[in-house]
Tab-separated table of C-alpha atoms in Angstrom:
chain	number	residue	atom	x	y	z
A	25	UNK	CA	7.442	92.080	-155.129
A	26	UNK	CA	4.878	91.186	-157.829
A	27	UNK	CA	1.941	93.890	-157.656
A	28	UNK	CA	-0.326	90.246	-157.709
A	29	UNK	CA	1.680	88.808	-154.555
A	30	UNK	CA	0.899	92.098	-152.420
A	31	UNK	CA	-2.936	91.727	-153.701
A	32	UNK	CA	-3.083	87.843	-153.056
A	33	UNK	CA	-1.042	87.450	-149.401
A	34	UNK	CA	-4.151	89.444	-147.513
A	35	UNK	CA	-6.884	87.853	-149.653
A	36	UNK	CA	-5.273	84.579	-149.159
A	37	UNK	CA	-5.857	85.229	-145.373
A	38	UNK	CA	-8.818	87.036	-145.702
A	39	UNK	CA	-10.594	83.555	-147.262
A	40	UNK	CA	-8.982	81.157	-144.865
A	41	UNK	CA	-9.550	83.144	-141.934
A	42	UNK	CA	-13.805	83.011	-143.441
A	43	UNK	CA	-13.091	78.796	-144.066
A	44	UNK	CA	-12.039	78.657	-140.335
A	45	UNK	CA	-14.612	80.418	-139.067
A	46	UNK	CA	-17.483	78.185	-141.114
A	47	UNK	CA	-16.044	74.566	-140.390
A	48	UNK	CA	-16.407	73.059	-136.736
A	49	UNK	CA	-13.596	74.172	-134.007
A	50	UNK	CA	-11.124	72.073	-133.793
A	51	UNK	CA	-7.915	71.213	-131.712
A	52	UNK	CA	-4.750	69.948	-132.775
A	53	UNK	CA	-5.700	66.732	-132.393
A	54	UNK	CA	-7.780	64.828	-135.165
A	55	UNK	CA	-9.687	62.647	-132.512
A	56	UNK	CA	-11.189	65.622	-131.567
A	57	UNK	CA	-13.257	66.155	-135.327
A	58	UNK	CA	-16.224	65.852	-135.420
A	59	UNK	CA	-18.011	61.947	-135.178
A	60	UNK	CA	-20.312	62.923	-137.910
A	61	UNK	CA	-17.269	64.100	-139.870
A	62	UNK	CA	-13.694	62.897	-140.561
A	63	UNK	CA	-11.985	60.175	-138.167
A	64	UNK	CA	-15.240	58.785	-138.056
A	65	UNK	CA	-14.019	55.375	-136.642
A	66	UNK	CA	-17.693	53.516	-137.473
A	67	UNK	CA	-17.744	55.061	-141.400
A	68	UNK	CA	-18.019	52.138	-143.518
A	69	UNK	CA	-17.237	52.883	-147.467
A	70	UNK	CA	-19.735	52.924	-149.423
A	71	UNK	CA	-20.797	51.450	-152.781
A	72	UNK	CA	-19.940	54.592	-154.787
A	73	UNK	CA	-16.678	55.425	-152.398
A	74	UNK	CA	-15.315	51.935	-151.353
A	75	UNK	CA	-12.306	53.292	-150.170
A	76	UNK	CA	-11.321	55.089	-147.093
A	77	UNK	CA	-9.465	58.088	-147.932
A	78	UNK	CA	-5.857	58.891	-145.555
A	79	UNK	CA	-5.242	62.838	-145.301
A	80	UNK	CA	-1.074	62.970	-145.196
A	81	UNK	CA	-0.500	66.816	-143.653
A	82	UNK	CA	2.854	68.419	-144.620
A	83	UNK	CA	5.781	70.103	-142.426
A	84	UNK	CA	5.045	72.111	-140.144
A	85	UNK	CA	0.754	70.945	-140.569
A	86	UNK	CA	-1.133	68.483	-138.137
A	87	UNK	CA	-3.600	66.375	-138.534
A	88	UNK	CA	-6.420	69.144	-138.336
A	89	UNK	CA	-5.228	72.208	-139.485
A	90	UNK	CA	-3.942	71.281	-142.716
A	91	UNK	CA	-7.939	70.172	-143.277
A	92	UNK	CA	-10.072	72.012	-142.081
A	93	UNK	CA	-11.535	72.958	-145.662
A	94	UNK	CA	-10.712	69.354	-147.301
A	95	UNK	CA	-12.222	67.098	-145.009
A	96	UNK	CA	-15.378	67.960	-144.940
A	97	UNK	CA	-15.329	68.754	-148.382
A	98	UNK	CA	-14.863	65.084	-148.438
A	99	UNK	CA	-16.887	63.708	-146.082
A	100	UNK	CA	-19.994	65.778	-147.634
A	101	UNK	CA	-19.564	63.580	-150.744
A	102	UNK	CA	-19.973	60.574	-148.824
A	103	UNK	CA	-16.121	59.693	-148.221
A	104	UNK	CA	-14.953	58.081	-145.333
A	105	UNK	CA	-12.157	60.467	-143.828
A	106	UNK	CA	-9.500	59.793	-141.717
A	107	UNK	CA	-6.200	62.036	-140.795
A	108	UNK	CA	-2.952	61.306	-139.213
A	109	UNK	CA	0.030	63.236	-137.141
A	110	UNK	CA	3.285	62.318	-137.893
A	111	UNK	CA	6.868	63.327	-137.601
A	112	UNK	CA	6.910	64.686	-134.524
A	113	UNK	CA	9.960	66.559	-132.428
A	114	UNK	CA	10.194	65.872	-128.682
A	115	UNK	CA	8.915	68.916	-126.999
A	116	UNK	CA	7.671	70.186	-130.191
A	117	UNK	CA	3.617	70.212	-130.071
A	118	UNK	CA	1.339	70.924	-132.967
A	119	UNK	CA	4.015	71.650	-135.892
A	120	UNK	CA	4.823	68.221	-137.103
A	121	UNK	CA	6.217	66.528	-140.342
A	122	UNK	CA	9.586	67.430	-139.075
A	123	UNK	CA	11.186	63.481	-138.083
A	124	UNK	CA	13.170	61.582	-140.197
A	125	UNK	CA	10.782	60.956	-143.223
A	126	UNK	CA	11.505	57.251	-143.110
A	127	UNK	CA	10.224	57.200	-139.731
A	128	UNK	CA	7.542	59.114	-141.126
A	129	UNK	CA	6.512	56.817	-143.360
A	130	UNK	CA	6.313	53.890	-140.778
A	131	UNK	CA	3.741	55.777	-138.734
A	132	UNK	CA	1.722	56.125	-141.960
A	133	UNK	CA	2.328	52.682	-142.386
A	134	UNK	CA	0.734	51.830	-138.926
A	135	UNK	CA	-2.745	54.594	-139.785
A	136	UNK	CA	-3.450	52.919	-142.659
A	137	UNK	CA	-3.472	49.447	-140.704
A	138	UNK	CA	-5.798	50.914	-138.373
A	139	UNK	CA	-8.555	52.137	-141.097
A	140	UNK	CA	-8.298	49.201	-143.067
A	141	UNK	CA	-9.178	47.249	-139.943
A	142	UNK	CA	-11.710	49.461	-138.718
A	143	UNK	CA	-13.696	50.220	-141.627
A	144	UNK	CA	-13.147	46.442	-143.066
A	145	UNK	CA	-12.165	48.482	-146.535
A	146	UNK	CA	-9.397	46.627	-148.572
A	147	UNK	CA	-7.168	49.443	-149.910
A	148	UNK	CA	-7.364	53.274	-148.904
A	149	UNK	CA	-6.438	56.311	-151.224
A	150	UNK	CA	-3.971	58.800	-149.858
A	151	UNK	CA	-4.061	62.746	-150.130
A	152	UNK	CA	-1.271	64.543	-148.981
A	153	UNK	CA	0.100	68.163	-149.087
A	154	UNK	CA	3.481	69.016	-149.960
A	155	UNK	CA	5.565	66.306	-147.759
A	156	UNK	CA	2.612	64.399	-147.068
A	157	UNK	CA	2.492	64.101	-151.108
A	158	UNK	CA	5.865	62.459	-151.098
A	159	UNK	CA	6.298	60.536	-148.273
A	160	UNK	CA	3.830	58.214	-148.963
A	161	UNK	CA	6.213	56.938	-151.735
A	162	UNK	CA	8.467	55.991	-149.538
A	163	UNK	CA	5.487	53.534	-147.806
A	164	UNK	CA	4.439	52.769	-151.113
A	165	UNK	CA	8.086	51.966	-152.733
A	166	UNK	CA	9.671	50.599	-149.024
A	167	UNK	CA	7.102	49.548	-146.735
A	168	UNK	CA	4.349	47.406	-148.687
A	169	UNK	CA	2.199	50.357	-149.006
A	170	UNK	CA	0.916	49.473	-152.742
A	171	UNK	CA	-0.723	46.418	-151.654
A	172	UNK	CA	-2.941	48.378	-149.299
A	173	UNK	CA	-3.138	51.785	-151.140
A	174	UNK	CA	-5.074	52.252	-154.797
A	175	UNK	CA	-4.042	55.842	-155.405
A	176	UNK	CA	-1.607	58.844	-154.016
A	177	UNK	CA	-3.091	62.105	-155.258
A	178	UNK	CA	-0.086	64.922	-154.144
A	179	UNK	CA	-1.106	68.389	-153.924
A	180	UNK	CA	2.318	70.748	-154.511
A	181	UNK	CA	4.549	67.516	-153.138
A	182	UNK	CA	7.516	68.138	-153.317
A	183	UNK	CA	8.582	64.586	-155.035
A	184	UNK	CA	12.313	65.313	-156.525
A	185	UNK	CA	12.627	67.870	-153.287
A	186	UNK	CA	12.966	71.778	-153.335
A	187	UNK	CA	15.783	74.358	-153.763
A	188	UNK	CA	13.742	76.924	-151.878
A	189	UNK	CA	13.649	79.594	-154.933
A	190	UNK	CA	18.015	78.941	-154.607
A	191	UNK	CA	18.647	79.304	-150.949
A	192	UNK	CA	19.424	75.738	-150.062
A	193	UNK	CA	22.673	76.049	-152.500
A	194	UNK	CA	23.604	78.601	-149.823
A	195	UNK	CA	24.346	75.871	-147.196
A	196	UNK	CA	27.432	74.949	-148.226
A	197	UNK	CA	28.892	78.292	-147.495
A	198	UNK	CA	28.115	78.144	-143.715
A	199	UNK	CA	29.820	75.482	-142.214
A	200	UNK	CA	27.737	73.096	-139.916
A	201	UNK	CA	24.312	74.574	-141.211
A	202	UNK	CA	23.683	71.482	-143.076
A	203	UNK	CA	24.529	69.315	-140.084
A	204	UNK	CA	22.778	71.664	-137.667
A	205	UNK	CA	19.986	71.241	-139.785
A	206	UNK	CA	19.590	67.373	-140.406
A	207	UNK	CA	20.272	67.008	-136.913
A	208	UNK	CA	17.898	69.526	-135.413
A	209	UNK	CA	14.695	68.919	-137.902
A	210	UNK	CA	15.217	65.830	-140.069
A	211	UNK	CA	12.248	65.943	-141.789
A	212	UNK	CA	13.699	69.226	-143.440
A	213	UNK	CA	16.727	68.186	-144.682
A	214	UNK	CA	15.446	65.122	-146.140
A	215	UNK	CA	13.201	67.424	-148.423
A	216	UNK	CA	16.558	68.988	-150.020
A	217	UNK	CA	17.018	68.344	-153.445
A	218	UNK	CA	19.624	65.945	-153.775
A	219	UNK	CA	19.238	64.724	-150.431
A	220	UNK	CA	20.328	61.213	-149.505
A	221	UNK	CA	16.679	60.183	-148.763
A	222	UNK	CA	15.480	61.610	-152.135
A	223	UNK	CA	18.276	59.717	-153.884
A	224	UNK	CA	17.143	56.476	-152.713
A	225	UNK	CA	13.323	57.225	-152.321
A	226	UNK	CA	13.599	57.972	-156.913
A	227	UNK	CA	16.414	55.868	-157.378
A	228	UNK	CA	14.623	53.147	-160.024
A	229	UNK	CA	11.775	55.065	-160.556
A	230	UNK	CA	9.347	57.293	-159.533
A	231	UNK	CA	6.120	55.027	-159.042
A	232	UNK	CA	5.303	51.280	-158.373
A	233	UNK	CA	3.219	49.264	-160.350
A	234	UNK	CA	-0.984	49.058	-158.646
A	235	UNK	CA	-1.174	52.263	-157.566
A	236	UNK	CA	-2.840	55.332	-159.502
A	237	UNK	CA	-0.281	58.363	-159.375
A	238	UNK	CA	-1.947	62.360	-159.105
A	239	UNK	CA	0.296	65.419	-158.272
A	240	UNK	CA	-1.754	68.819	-158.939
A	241	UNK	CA	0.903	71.630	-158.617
A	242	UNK	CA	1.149	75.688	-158.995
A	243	UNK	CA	3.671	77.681	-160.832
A	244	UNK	CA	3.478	80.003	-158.226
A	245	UNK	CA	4.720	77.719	-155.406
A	246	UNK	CA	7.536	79.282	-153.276
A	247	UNK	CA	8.105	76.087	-151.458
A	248	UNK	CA	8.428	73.434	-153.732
A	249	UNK	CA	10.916	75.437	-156.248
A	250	UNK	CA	11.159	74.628	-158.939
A	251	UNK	CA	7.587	73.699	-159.201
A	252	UNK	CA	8.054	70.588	-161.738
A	253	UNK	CA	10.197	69.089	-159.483
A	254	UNK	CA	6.985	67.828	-157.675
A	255	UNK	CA	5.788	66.137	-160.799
A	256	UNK	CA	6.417	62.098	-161.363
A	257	UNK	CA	7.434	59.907	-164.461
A	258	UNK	CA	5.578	56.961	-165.060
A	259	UNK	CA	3.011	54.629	-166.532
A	260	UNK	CA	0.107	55.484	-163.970
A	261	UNK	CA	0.981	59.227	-163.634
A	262	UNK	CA	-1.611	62.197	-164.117
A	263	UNK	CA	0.467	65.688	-163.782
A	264	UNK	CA	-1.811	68.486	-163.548
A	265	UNK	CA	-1.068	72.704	-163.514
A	266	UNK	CA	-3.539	74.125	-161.455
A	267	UNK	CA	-3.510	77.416	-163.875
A	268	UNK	CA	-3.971	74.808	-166.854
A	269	UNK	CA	-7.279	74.230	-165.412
A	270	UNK	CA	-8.095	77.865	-164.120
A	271	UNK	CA	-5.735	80.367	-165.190
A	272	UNK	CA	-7.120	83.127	-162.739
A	273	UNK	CA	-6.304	80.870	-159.971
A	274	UNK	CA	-2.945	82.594	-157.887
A	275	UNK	CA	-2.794	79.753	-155.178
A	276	UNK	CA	0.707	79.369	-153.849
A	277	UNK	CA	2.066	76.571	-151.923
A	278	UNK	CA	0.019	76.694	-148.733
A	279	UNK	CA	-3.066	78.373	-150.152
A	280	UNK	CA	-3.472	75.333	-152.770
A	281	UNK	CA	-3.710	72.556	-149.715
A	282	UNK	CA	-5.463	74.690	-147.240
A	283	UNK	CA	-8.314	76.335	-149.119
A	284	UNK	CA	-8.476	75.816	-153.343
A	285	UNK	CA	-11.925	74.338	-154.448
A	286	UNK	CA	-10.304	74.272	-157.531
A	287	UNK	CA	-7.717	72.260	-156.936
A	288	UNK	CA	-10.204	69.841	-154.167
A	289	UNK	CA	-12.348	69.452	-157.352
A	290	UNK	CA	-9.044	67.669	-159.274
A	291	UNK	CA	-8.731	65.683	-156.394
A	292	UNK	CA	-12.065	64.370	-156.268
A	293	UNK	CA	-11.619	63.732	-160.250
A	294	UNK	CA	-8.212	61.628	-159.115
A	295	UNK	CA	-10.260	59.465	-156.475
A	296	UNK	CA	-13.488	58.819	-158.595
A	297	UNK	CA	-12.188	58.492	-162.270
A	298	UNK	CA	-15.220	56.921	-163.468
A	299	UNK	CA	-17.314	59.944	-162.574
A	300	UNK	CA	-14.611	62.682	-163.224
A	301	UNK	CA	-16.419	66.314	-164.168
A	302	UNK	CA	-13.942	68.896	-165.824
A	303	UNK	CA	-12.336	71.141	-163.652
A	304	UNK	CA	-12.561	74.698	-164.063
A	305	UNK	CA	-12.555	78.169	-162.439
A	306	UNK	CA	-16.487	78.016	-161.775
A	307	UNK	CA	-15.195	74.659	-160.057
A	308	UNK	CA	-14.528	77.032	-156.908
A	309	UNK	CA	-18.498	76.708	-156.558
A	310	UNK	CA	-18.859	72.997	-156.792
């Protein structure tokens, strides 16, 4: 191991463990946020942030865990907030994102519904973490999603799917794991690269025309491997490096979506264009 990896795995846990204990408690349950912060059902957009913005967790996240840093990094900017669980497992509580991302994609389908009626808004911009920075697509490409939805910004999605640093290419040397696996958590094996679902979900393209396209990654993701795999082709498409922006910045995969001003800042600059600040390691104190 790295000398940097044994440094950055405690410190990692040392700052999310402080970010926990400085945000409000919260269950596993988004309803629970909160009313003065995100799932706020009577937010209305405002002039400066018309748009709602949809938090899209990724496997194994929920709907408050995966933002408990995010959120109200949001919401203190004067963004309307608003978080979803999907993909669950029968008799599996709390880890989601683990259904059949098609499925997935329906329930997102049905959230965004719900805050569009609610806050009266006429399109929404979605966030998402690793899956929940792909399977929007699918909404968006499938389910009439770009009508309703100005921009995607993915953090470390994994958009073209993930060889897990090599160990997926193992399956076919153990009969039945890749059936064992589809069948037991869905949501996984959809995520392979190569995958049936990833197939169709890029075949003709990577974007649709309407919506504004963000994926902020880290070359030291050991989720989404390789790590360009999560970046997109097309017109509309803003690919950012996280260490282009701040090369001291070590985030990996989880540590990017859970606590990284740095990259939060890039995301703001995704959902407000027009007021977009550079983004830079003293970003961390924005």
């Amino acid at each position: 191991m790295l000398p940097w990896k044994r440094v950055l795995r405690p410190l990692a846990a040392l700052l999310l463990t402080a970010t926990v204990a400085f945000l409000p408690a919260a269950s596993a349950h988004a309803d629970s946020a909160p009313s003065s912060g995100w799932n706020n059902y009577s937010c209305k957009p405002s002039a400066a942030h018309p748009r709602p913005v949809v938090l899209v967790h990724g496997t194994f996240g929920n709907s408050v865990d995966n933002w408990l840093a995010l959120a109200p990094y949001l919401t203190s900017r004067g963004y309307c907030v608003f978080s979803l669980d999907y993909g669950q497992l029968p008799g599996v509580p709390f880890f989601n994102g683990l259904g059949p991302i098609d499925a997935s994609a329906g329930q997102l389908q049905v959230f965004v519904d719900k805050v569009l009626s609610t806050t009266g808004a006429a399109k929404v911009d979605l966030v998402g973490h690793s899956q929940g920075g792909m399977m929007p697509r699918y909404y968006l490409k499938f389910l009439g999603g770009a009508a309703k939805v100005n921009a995607l910004v993915g953090i470390a999605p994994d958009n073209h799917g993930t060889t897990l640093n090599g160990l997926t290419k193992l399956l076919p040397y153990f009969p039945g794991a890749k059936d064992l696996l589809s069948a037991a958590t869905p949501g996984l094996a959809d995520q392979i690269a190569g995958s049936a679902f990833l197939t169709k979900l890029n075949a003709g393209g990577d974007t649709v025309p309407g919506v504004h396209y963000t994926v902020i990654a880290t070359k030291y993701d050991e989720v989404v491997t390789p790590y360009q795999s999560g970046f997109l082709s097309g017109s509309d498409v803003h690919n950012v490096l996280l260490q282009n922006l701040c090369g001291l910045d070590l985030s990996e995969h989880v540590a990017i979506g859970i606590l990284d001003r740095i990259a939060y800042h890039e995301v703001v600059n995704a959902l407000d264009p027009a007021h977009a600040s550079a983004t830079t390691c003293a970003s961390v104190f924005s």
